[in-house]
């Protein structure tokens, strides 16, 4: 069973084997909305592989970008989907919204999470990406990030959850934080970390295969 909904993804669901993150530069709020709507429309008619779990389309609060965060059970199934069907899917999106800039998809693995004890779902997501020099360095960056966040109940005000990812090749660390609102998200301790870029997003739409 699947649904089209606007609910933040369950980052820690147990059947996720790989996370695929793809930023798009679209330029305006209207193009953000159009790009997301076209993406969801194309996915609704696509043949969903059994390995597909969710697609979550976020729009940046500055009106410039779309961030796609997808969950699959494994990379091989996704690569086969890319080989056999992705050109058709992308063609439909590009016909609806020409000129999307796609810097590239990155494959991640979830390496740890911090979740508030009293956890209403967040409304704003902060995403930070930094470069790393291999898996050992990436693991240290994750440990440092976890230390900055702290542990429940002593988390920054408004923080609902923080999830730490390392890319499959060990060259990047991605931090995904759920916050109660934009003002709270702006207080994230990761904003001041040298070499780390952060963006604030809201979920626009998502498709989710319910967990069995």
JSON list of C-alpha atoms in Angstrom, two decimals:
[
{"chain": "A", "resi": 1, "resn": "UNK", "atom": "CA", "xyz": [0.00, 0.00, 0.00]},
{"chain": "A", "resi": 2, "resn": "UNK", "atom": "CA", "xyz": [1.26, 3.47, -0.82]},
{"chain": "A", "resi": 3, "resn": "UNK", "atom": "CA", "xyz": [0.21, 7.05, -0.27]},
{"chain": "A", "resi": 4, "resn": "UNK", "atom": "CA", "xyz": [0.81, 10.58, -1.52]},
{"chain": "A", "resi": 5, "resn": "UNK", "atom": "CA", "xyz": [1.13, 12.69, 1.60]},
{"chain": "A", "resi": 6, "resn": "UNK", "atom": "CA", "xyz": [2.84, 15.58, 3.30]},
{"chain": "A", "resi": 7, "resn": "UNK", "atom": "CA", "xyz": [4.34, 13.88, 6.36]},
{"chain": "A", "resi": 8, "resn": "UNK", "atom": "CA", "xyz": [8.05, 13.91, 7.11]},
{"chain": "A", "resi": 9, "resn": "UNK", "atom": "CA", "xyz": [9.67, 10.57, 6.26]},
{"chain": "A", "resi": 10, "resn": "UNK", "atom": "CA", "xyz": [10.45, 7.98, 8.90]},
{"chain": "A", "resi": 11, "resn": "UNK", "atom": "CA", "xyz": [14.22, 8.22, 8.59]},
{"chain": "A", "resi": 12, "resn": "UNK", "atom": "CA", "xyz": [14.92, 5.28, 10.90]},
{"chain": "A", "resi": 13, "resn": "UNK", "atom": "CA", "xyz": [12.53, 2.76, 9.33]},
{"chain": "A", "resi": 14, "resn": "UNK", "atom": "CA", "xyz": [14.18, -0.65, 9.55]},
{"chain": "A", "resi": 15, "resn": "UNK", "atom": "CA", "xyz": [13.84, -1.74, 5.92]},
{"chain": "A", "resi": 16, "resn": "UNK", "atom": "CA", "xyz": [15.94, 1.09, 4.45]},
{"chain": "A", "resi": 17, "resn": "UNK", "atom": "CA", "xyz": [19.20, -0.13, 2.93]},
{"chain": "A", "resi": 18, "resn": "UNK", "atom": "CA", "xyz": [20.21, 3.00, 1.03]},
{"chain": "A", "resi": 19, "resn": "UNK", "atom": "CA", "xyz": [19.29, 6.69, 0.97]},
{"chain": "A", "resi": 20, "resn": "UNK", "atom": "CA", "xyz": [19.46, 8.65, -2.29]},
{"chain": "A", "resi": 21, "resn": "UNK", "atom": "CA", "xyz": [19.75, 12.43, -2.07]},
{"chain": "A", "resi": 22, "resn": "UNK", "atom": "CA", "xyz": [19.45, 14.59, -5.16]},
{"chain": "A", "resi": 23, "resn": "UNK", "atom": "CA", "xyz": [19.38, 18.42, -5.07]},
{"chain": "A", "resi": 24, "resn": "UNK", "atom": "CA", "xyz": [17.84, 20.35, -7.96]},
{"chain": "A", "resi": 25, "resn": "UNK", "atom": "CA", "xyz": [18.30, 24.04, -8.66]},
{"chain": "A", "resi": 26, "resn": "UNK", "atom": "CA", "xyz": [15.07, 25.46, -10.11]},
{"chain": "A", "resi": 27, "resn": "UNK", "atom": "CA", "xyz": [15.24, 29.19, -9.33]},
{"chain": "A", "resi": 28, "resn": "UNK", "atom": "CA", "xyz": [11.77, 30.29, -8.20]},
{"chain": "A", "resi": 29, "resn": "UNK", "atom": "CA", "xyz": [9.03, 29.16, -5.78]},
{"chain": "A", "resi": 30, "resn": "UNK", "atom": "CA", "xyz": [6.64, 28.50, -8.67]},
{"chain": "A", "resi": 31, "resn": "UNK", "atom": "CA", "xyz": [9.21, 26.29, -10.40]},
{"chain": "A", "resi": 32, "resn": "UNK", "atom": "CA", "xyz": [9.78, 24.50, -7.09]},
{"chain": "A", "resi": 33, "resn": "UNK", "atom": "CA", "xyz": [6.09, 23.65, -6.89]},
{"chain": "A", "resi": 34, "resn": "UNK", "atom": "CA", "xyz": [5.89, 22.69, -10.55]},
{"chain": "A", "resi": 35, "resn": "UNK", "atom": "CA", "xyz": [8.99, 20.48, -10.36]},
{"chain": "A", "resi": 36, "resn": "UNK", "atom": "CA", "xyz": [7.70, 18.62, -7.31]},
{"chain": "A", "resi": 37, "resn": "UNK", "atom": "CA", "xyz": [4.21, 18.17, -8.73]},
{"chain": "A", "resi": 38, "resn": "UNK", "atom": "CA", "xyz": [5.64, 16.89, -12.02]},
{"chain": "A", "resi": 39, "resn": "UNK", "atom": "CA", "xyz": [7.93, 14.48, -10.15]},
{"chain": "A", "resi": 40, "resn": "UNK", "atom": "CA", "xyz": [5.09, 13.03, -8.10]},
{"chain": "A", "resi": 41, "resn": "UNK", "atom": "CA", "xyz": [2.87, 12.74, -11.19]},
{"chain": "A", "resi": 42, "resn": "UNK", "atom": "CA", "xyz": [5.56, 10.83, -13.08]},
{"chain": "A", "resi": 43, "resn": "UNK", "atom": "CA", "xyz": [6.25, 8.54, -10.13]},
{"chain": "A", "resi": 44, "resn": "UNK", "atom": "CA", "xyz": [2.56, 7.73, -9.73]},
{"chain": "A", "resi": 45, "resn": "UNK", "atom": "CA", "xyz": [2.50, 6.13, -13.18]},
{"chain": "A", "resi": 46, "resn": "UNK", "atom": "CA", "xyz": [5.97, 4.58, -12.93]},
{"chain": "A", "resi": 47, "resn": "UNK", "atom": "CA", "xyz": [6.38, 0.85, -12.24]},
{"chain": "A", "resi": 48, "resn": "UNK", "atom": "CA", "xyz": [7.48, 0.85, -8.59]},
{"chain": "A", "resi": 49, "resn": "UNK", "atom": "CA", "xyz": [10.21, -1.71, -7.92]},
{"chain": "A", "resi": 50, "resn": "UNK", "atom": "CA", "xyz": [9.72, -3.73, -4.76]},
{"chain": "A", "resi": 51, "resn": "UNK", "atom": "CA", "xyz": [12.89, -2.10, -3.43]},
{"chain": "A", "resi": 52, "resn": "UNK", "atom": "CA", "xyz": [11.39, 1.42, -3.58]},
{"chain": "A", "resi": 53, "resn": "UNK", "atom": "CA", "xyz": [10.25, 2.65, -0.15]},
{"chain": "A", "resi": 54, "resn": "UNK", "atom": "CA", "xyz": [9.72, 6.41, -0.32]},
{"chain": "A", "resi": 55, "resn": "UNK", "atom": "CA", "xyz": [10.36, 9.59, -2.27]},
{"chain": "A", "resi": 56, "resn": "UNK", "atom": "CA", "xyz": [10.26, 12.87, -0.35]},
{"chain": "A", "resi": 57, "resn": "UNK", "atom": "CA", "xyz": [10.40, 16.18, -2.22]},
{"chain": "A", "resi": 58, "resn": "UNK", "atom": "CA", "xyz": [11.46, 19.18, -0.14]},
{"chain": "A", "resi": 59, "resn": "UNK", "atom": "CA", "xyz": [11.48, 22.83, -1.22]},
{"chain": "A", "resi": 60, "resn": "UNK", "atom": "CA", "xyz": [14.05, 25.25, 0.16]},
{"chain": "A", "resi": 61, "resn": "UNK", "atom": "CA", "xyz": [12.71, 28.23, 2.08]},
{"chain": "A", "resi": 62, "resn": "UNK", "atom": "CA", "xyz": [14.73, 30.60, -0.13]},
{"chain": "A", "resi": 63, "resn": "UNK", "atom": "CA", "xyz": [12.68, 29.52, -3.16]},
{"chain": "A", "resi": 64, "resn": "UNK", "atom": "CA", "xyz": [15.68, 28.28, -5.13]},
{"chain": "A", "resi": 65, "resn": "UNK", "atom": "CA", "xyz": [15.96, 24.51, -4.79]},
{"chain": "A", "resi": 66, "resn": "UNK", "atom": "CA", "xyz": [14.24, 21.15, -4.50]},
{"chain": "A", "resi": 67, "resn": "UNK", "atom": "CA", "xyz": [15.80, 18.38, -2.42]},
{"chain": "A", "resi": 68, "resn": "UNK", "atom": "CA", "xyz": [14.78, 14.81, -3.19]},
{"chain": "A", "resi": 69, "resn": "UNK", "atom": "CA", "xyz": [15.34, 12.31, -0.36]},
{"chain": "A", "resi": 70, "resn": "UNK", "atom": "CA", "xyz": [14.53, 8.74, -1.38]},
{"chain": "A", "resi": 71, "resn": "UNK", "atom": "CA", "xyz": [14.66, 5.50, 0.57]},
{"chain": "A", "resi": 72, "resn": "UNK", "atom": "CA", "xyz": [15.28, 2.12, -1.10]},
{"chain": "A", "resi": 73, "resn": "UNK", "atom": "CA", "xyz": [16.14, -1.31, 0.22]},
{"chain": "A", "resi": 74, "resn": "UNK", "atom": "CA", "xyz": [19.31, -1.59, -1.91]},
{"chain": "A", "resi": 75, "resn": "UNK", "atom": "CA", "xyz": [21.42, 0.16, -4.52]},
{"chain": "A", "resi": 76, "resn": "UNK", "atom": "CA", "xyz": [21.34, -2.58, -7.15]},
{"chain": "A", "resi": 77, "resn": "UNK", "atom": "CA", "xyz": [17.56, -2.34, -7.52]},
{"chain": "A", "resi": 78, "resn": "UNK", "atom": "CA", "xyz": [17.80, 1.41, -7.87]},
{"chain": "A", "resi": 79, "resn": "UNK", "atom": "CA", "xyz": [20.53, 1.14, -10.50]},
{"chain": "A", "resi": 80, "resn": "UNK", "atom": "CA", "xyz": [18.36, -1.24, -12.50]},
{"chain": "A", "resi": 81, "resn": "UNK", "atom": "CA", "xyz": [15.47, 1.22, -12.27]},
{"chain": "A", "resi": 82, "resn": "UNK", "atom": "CA", "xyz": [17.77, 4.01, -13.48]},
{"chain": "A", "resi": 83, "resn": "UNK", "atom": "CA", "xyz": [18.86, 1.87, -16.43]},
{"chain": "A", "resi": 84, "resn": "UNK", "atom": "CA", "xyz": [15.39, 0.80, -17.52]},
{"chain": "A", "resi": 85, "resn": "UNK", "atom": "CA", "xyz": [12.94, 3.56, -16.60]},
{"chain": "A", "resi": 86, "resn": "UNK", "atom": "CA", "xyz": [14.58, 6.75, -15.31]},
{"chain": "A", "resi": 87, "resn": "UNK", "atom": "CA", "xyz": [15.01, 8.36, -18.77]},
{"chain": "A", "resi": 88, "resn": "UNK", "atom": "CA", "xyz": [11.24, 8.18, -19.30]},
{"chain": "A", "resi": 89, "resn": "UNK", "atom": "CA", "xyz": [10.56, 9.62, -15.86]},
{"chain": "A", "resi": 90, "resn": "UNK", "atom": "CA", "xyz": [13.04, 12.48, -16.21]},
{"chain": "A", "resi": 91, "resn": "UNK", "atom": "CA", "xyz": [11.79, 13.33, -19.68]},
{"chain": "A", "resi": 92, "resn": "UNK", "atom": "CA", "xyz": [8.29, 13.91, -18.33]},
{"chain": "A", "resi": 93, "resn": "UNK", "atom": "CA", "xyz": [9.60, 16.15, -15.54]},
{"chain": "A", "resi": 94, "resn": "UNK", "atom": "CA", "xyz": [11.78, 18.17, -17.91]},
{"chain": "A", "resi": 95, "resn": "UNK", "atom": "CA", "xyz": [8.90, 18.68, -20.33]},
{"chain": "A", "resi": 96, "resn": "UNK", "atom": "CA", "xyz": [6.88, 20.19, -17.47]},
{"chain": "A", "resi": 97, "resn": "UNK", "atom": "CA", "xyz": [9.76, 22.23, -16.01]},
{"chain": "A", "resi": 98, "resn": "UNK", "atom": "CA", "xyz": [12.58, 22.86, -18.51]},
{"chain": "A", "resi": 99, "resn": "UNK", "atom": "CA", "xyz": [16.04, 23.87, -17.36]},
{"chain": "A", "resi": 100, "resn": "UNK", "atom": "CA", "xyz": [16.32, 22.07, -14.02]},
{"chain": "A", "resi": 101, "resn": "UNK", "atom": "CA", "xyz": [19.95, 21.97, -12.85]},
{"chain": "A", "resi": 102, "resn": "UNK", "atom": "CA", "xyz": [20.85, 18.63, -11.26]},
{"chain": "A", "resi": 103, "resn": "UNK", "atom": "CA", "xyz": [24.25, 18.68, -9.47]},
{"chain": "A", "resi": 104, "resn": "UNK", "atom": "CA", "xyz": [24.06, 14.92, -8.98]},
{"chain": "A", "resi": 105, "resn": "UNK", "atom": "CA", "xyz": [22.68, 12.13, -6.85]},
{"chain": "A", "resi": 106, "resn": "UNK", "atom": "CA", "xyz": [24.60, 10.92, -3.77]},
{"chain": "A", "resi": 107, "resn": "UNK", "atom": "CA", "xyz": [24.09, 7.54, -2.08]},
{"chain": "A", "resi": 108, "resn": "UNK", "atom": "CA", "xyz": [24.12, 7.59, 1.71]},
{"chain": "A", "resi": 109, "resn": "UNK", "atom": "CA", "xyz": [23.84, 5.22, 4.64]},
{"chain": "A", "resi": 110, "resn": "UNK", "atom": "CA", "xyz": [22.26, 6.25, 7.93]},
{"chain": "A", "resi": 111, "resn": "UNK", "atom": "CA", "xyz": [24.92, 6.10, 10.65]},
{"chain": "A", "resi": 112, "resn": "UNK", "atom": "CA", "xyz": [23.07, 7.32, 13.72]},
{"chain": "A", "resi": 113, "resn": "UNK", "atom": "CA", "xyz": [20.17, 9.34, 15.06]},
{"chain": "A", "resi": 114, "resn": "UNK", "atom": "CA", "xyz": [19.25, 11.50, 18.03]},
{"chain": "A", "resi": 115, "resn": "UNK", "atom": "CA", "xyz": [15.53, 11.74, 18.72]},
{"chain": "A", "resi": 116, "resn": "UNK", "atom": "CA", "xyz": [13.75, 13.92, 21.28]},
{"chain": "A", "resi": 117, "resn": "UNK", "atom": "CA", "xyz": [11.91, 12.02, 24.01]},
{"chain": "A", "resi": 118, "resn": "UNK", "atom": "CA", "xyz": [8.73, 14.05, 23.52]},
{"chain": "A", "resi": 119, "resn": "UNK", "atom": "CA", "xyz": [8.64, 14.00, 19.74]},
{"chain": "A", "resi": 120, "resn": "UNK", "atom": "CA", "xyz": [5.92, 15.79, 17.81]},
{"chain": "A", "resi": 121, "resn": "UNK", "atom": "CA", "xyz": [6.89, 15.81, 14.17]},
{"chain": "A", "resi": 122, "resn": "UNK", "atom": "CA", "xyz": [8.98, 18.72, 12.95]},
{"chain": "A", "resi": 123, "resn": "UNK", "atom": "CA", "xyz": [7.81, 21.31, 10.43]},
{"chain": "A", "resi": 124, "resn": "UNK", "atom": "CA", "xyz": [11.15, 22.49, 9.06]},
{"chain": "A", "resi": 125, "resn": "UNK", "atom": "CA", "xyz": [14.14, 20.40, 7.99]},
{"chain": "A", "resi": 126, "resn": "UNK", "atom": "CA", "xyz": [17.72, 21.67, 8.11]},
{"chain": "A", "resi": 127, "resn": "UNK", "atom": "CA", "xyz": [20.21, 19.83, 5.89]},
{"chain": "A", "resi": 128, "resn": "UNK", "atom": "CA", "xyz": [23.98, 20.21, 6.20]},
{"chain": "A", "resi": 129, "resn": "UNK", "atom": "CA", "xyz": [26.54, 18.57, 3.90]},
{"chain": "A", "resi": 130, "resn": "UNK", "atom": "CA", "xyz": [30.30, 18.52, 4.43]},
{"chain": "A", "resi": 131, "resn": "UNK", "atom": "CA", "xyz": [33.18, 16.81, 2.65]},
{"chain": "A", "resi": 132, "resn": "UNK", "atom": "CA", "xyz": [35.16, 14.03, 4.29]},
{"chain": "A", "resi": 133, "resn": "UNK", "atom": "CA", "xyz": [38.42, 12.24, 3.59]},
{"chain": "A", "resi": 134, "resn": "UNK", "atom": "CA", "xyz": [37.28, 8.62, 3.77]},
{"chain": "A", "resi": 135, "resn": "UNK", "atom": "CA", "xyz": [35.15, 6.64, 6.19]},
{"chain": "A", "resi": 136, "resn": "UNK", "atom": "CA", "xyz": [37.33, 7.14, 9.27]},
{"chain": "A", "resi": 137, "resn": "UNK", "atom": "CA", "xyz": [37.23, 10.92, 8.86]},
{"chain": "A", "resi": 138, "resn": "UNK", "atom": "CA", "xyz": [33.49, 10.79, 8.12]},
{"chain": "A", "resi": 139, "resn": "UNK", "atom": "CA", "xyz": [32.89, 8.79, 11.30]},
{"chain": "A", "resi": 140, "resn": "UNK", "atom": "CA", "xyz": [34.76, 11.45, 13.32]},
{"chain": "A", "resi": 141, "resn": "UNK", "atom": "CA", "xyz": [32.66, 14.18, 11.72]},
{"chain": "A", "resi": 142, "resn": "UNK", "atom": "CA", "xyz": [29.50, 12.31, 12.68]},
{"chain": "A", "resi": 143, "resn": "UNK", "atom": "CA", "xyz": [30.74, 11.89, 16.27]},
{"chain": "A", "resi": 144, "resn": "UNK", "atom": "CA", "xyz": [31.55, 15.61, 16.45]},
{"chain": "A", "resi": 145, "resn": "UNK", "atom": "CA", "xyz": [28.11, 16.50, 15.08]},
{"chain": "A", "resi": 146, "resn": "UNK", "atom": "CA", "xyz": [26.40, 14.25, 17.59]},
{"chain": "A", "resi": 147, "resn": "UNK", "atom": "CA", "xyz": [28.39, 15.89, 20.38]},
{"chain": "A", "resi": 148, "resn": "UNK", "atom": "CA", "xyz": [27.29, 19.35, 19.25]},
{"chain": "A", "resi": 149, "resn": "UNK", "atom": "CA", "xyz": [23.64, 18.28, 19.27]},
{"chain": "A", "resi": 150, "resn": "UNK", "atom": "CA", "xyz": [23.77, 16.58, 22.66]},
{"chain": "A", "resi": 151, "resn": "UNK", "atom": "CA", "xyz": [21.48, 13.87, 23.98]},
{"chain": "A", "resi": 152, "resn": "UNK", "atom": "CA", "xyz": [17.89, 13.85, 25.25]},
{"chain": "A", "resi": 153, "resn": "UNK", "atom": "CA", "xyz": [16.58, 15.56, 27.25]},
{"chain": "A", "resi": 154, "resn": "UNK", "atom": "CA", "xyz": [19.30, 18.19, 26.72]},
{"chain": "A", "resi": 155, "resn": "UNK", "atom": "CA", "xyz": [18.72, 19.00, 23.05]},
{"chain": "A", "resi": 156, "resn": "UNK", "atom": "CA", "xyz": [18.53, 22.48, 21.49]},
{"chain": "A", "resi": 157, "resn": "UNK", "atom": "CA", "xyz": [15.06, 24.02, 21.92]},
{"chain": "A", "resi": 158, "resn": "UNK", "atom": "CA", "xyz": [12.78, 23.02, 19.06]},
{"chain": "A", "resi": 159, "resn": "UNK", "atom": "CA", "xyz": [14.92, 20.14, 17.79]},
{"chain": "A", "resi": 160, "resn": "UNK", "atom": "CA", "xyz": [12.77, 17.05, 17.17]},
{"chain": "A", "resi": 161, "resn": "UNK", "atom": "CA", "xyz": [15.41, 14.75, 15.68]},
{"chain": "A", "resi": 162, "resn": "UNK", "atom": "CA", "xyz": [18.82, 14.68, 14.01]},
{"chain": "A", "resi": 163, "resn": "UNK", "atom": "CA", "xyz": [19.93, 11.95, 11.62]},
{"chain": "A", "resi": 164, "resn": "UNK", "atom": "CA", "xyz": [23.56, 11.48, 10.53]},
{"chain": "A", "resi": 165, "resn": "UNK", "atom": "CA", "xyz": [24.45, 10.00, 7.14]},
{"chain": "A", "resi": 166, "resn": "UNK", "atom": "CA", "xyz": [27.73, 9.00, 5.48]},
{"chain": "A", "resi": 167, "resn": "UNK", "atom": "CA", "xyz": [27.94, 8.65, 1.71]},
{"chain": "A", "resi": 168, "resn": "UNK", "atom": "CA", "xyz": [28.53, 5.18, 0.28]},
{"chain": "A", "resi": 169, "resn": "UNK", "atom": "CA", "xyz": [32.00, 6.23, -0.88]},
{"chain": "A", "resi": 170, "resn": "UNK", "atom": "CA", "xyz": [32.95, 7.93, 2.40]},
{"chain": "A", "resi": 171, "resn": "UNK", "atom": "CA", "xyz": [33.44, 11.37, 0.85]},
{"chain": "A", "resi": 172, "resn": "UNK", "atom": "CA", "xyz": [30.48, 13.22, 2.38]},
{"chain": "A", "resi": 173, "resn": "UNK", "atom": "CA", "xyz": [28.56, 13.57, 5.60]},
{"chain": "A", "resi": 174, "resn": "UNK", "atom": "CA", "xyz": [24.93, 14.71, 5.58]},
{"chain": "A", "resi": 175, "resn": "UNK", "atom": "CA", "xyz": [23.07, 15.87, 8.67]},
{"chain": "A", "resi": 176, "resn": "UNK", "atom": "CA", "xyz": [19.27, 15.93, 8.47]},
{"chain": "A", "resi": 177, "resn": "UNK", "atom": "CA", "xyz": [17.54, 17.75, 11.35]},
{"chain": "A", "resi": 178, "resn": "UNK", "atom": "CA", "xyz": [13.82, 18.10, 12.10]},
{"chain": "A", "resi": 179, "resn": "UNK", "atom": "CA", "xyz": [12.84, 21.34, 13.84]},
{"chain": "A", "resi": 180, "resn": "UNK", "atom": "CA", "xyz": [9.62, 22.74, 15.24]},
{"chain": "A", "resi": 181, "resn": "UNK", "atom": "CA", "xyz": [9.78, 25.88, 13.09]},
{"chain": "A", "resi": 182, "resn": "UNK", "atom": "CA", "xyz": [12.06, 28.10, 11.04]},
{"chain": "A", "resi": 183, "resn": "UNK", "atom": "CA", "xyz": [13.20, 30.26, 13.96]},
{"chain": "A", "resi": 184, "resn": "UNK", "atom": "CA", "xyz": [14.27, 27.20, 15.95]},
{"chain": "A", "resi": 185, "resn": "UNK", "atom": "CA", "xyz": [16.05, 25.68, 12.94]},
{"chain": "A", "resi": 186, "resn": "UNK", "atom": "CA", "xyz": [18.13, 28.83, 12.53]},
{"chain": "A", "resi": 187, "resn": "UNK", "atom": "CA", "xyz": [19.69, 28.09, 15.93]},
{"chain": "A", "resi": 188, "resn": "UNK", "atom": "CA", "xyz": [21.20, 24.76, 14.83]},
{"chain": "A", "resi": 189, "resn": "UNK", "atom": "CA", "xyz": [24.76, 24.41, 16.17]},
{"chain": "A", "resi": 190, "resn": "UNK", "atom": "CA", "xyz": [25.90, 23.16, 12.75]},
{"chain": "A", "resi": 191, "resn": "UNK", "atom": "CA", "xyz": [25.42, 26.55, 11.07]},
{"chain": "A", "resi": 192, "resn": "UNK", "atom": "CA", "xyz": [28.77, 27.78, 12.38]},
{"chain": "A", "resi": 193, "resn": "UNK", "atom": "CA", "xyz": [30.85, 24.74, 11.48]},
{"chain": "A", "resi": 194, "resn": "UNK", "atom": "CA", "xyz": [33.54, 25.61, 8.94]},
{"chain": "A", "resi": 195, "resn": "UNK", "atom": "CA", "xyz": [33.10, 23.90, 5.60]},
{"chain": "A", "resi": 196, "resn": "UNK", "atom": "CA", "xyz": [29.49, 22.91, 6.22]},
{"chain": "A", "resi": 197, "resn": "UNK", "atom": "CA", "xyz": [26.64, 24.33, 4.15]},
{"chain": "A", "resi": 198, "resn": "UNK", "atom": "CA", "xyz": [23.10, 24.37, 5.47]},
{"chain": "A", "resi": 199, "resn": "UNK", "atom": "CA", "xyz": [19.70, 24.90, 3.94]},
{"chain": "A", "resi": 200, "resn": "UNK", "atom": "CA", "xyz": [16.21, 25.03, 5.40]},
{"chain": "A", "resi": 201, "resn": "UNK", "atom": "CA", "xyz": [13.41, 23.09, 3.73]},
{"chain": "A", "resi": 202, "resn": "UNK", "atom": "CA", "xyz": [9.76, 22.19, 4.03]},
{"chain": "A", "resi": 203, "resn": "UNK", "atom": "CA", "xyz": [8.32, 18.97, 2.70]},
{"chain": "A", "resi": 204, "resn": "UNK", "atom": "CA", "xyz": [6.16, 19.66, -0.35]},
{"chain": "A", "resi": 205, "resn": "UNK", "atom": "CA", "xyz": [4.97, 16.15, -1.25]},
{"chain": "A", "resi": 206, "resn": "UNK", "atom": "CA", "xyz": [6.00, 12.54, -0.79]},
{"chain": "A", "resi": 207, "resn": "UNK", "atom": "CA", "xyz": [5.21, 9.01, -1.90]},
{"chain": "A", "resi": 208, "resn": "UNK", "atom": "CA", "xyz": [5.59, 6.25, 0.65]},
{"chain": "A", "resi": 209, "resn": "UNK", "atom": "CA", "xyz": [5.28, 2.48, 0.56]},
{"chain": "A", "resi": 210, "resn": "UNK", "atom": "CA", "xyz": [3.99, 1.60, 4.00]},
{"chain": "A", "resi": 211, "resn": "UNK", "atom": "CA", "xyz": [6.26, -0.60, 6.08]},
{"chain": "A", "resi": 212, "resn": "UNK", "atom": "CA", "xyz": [5.08, -4.15, 6.48]}
]
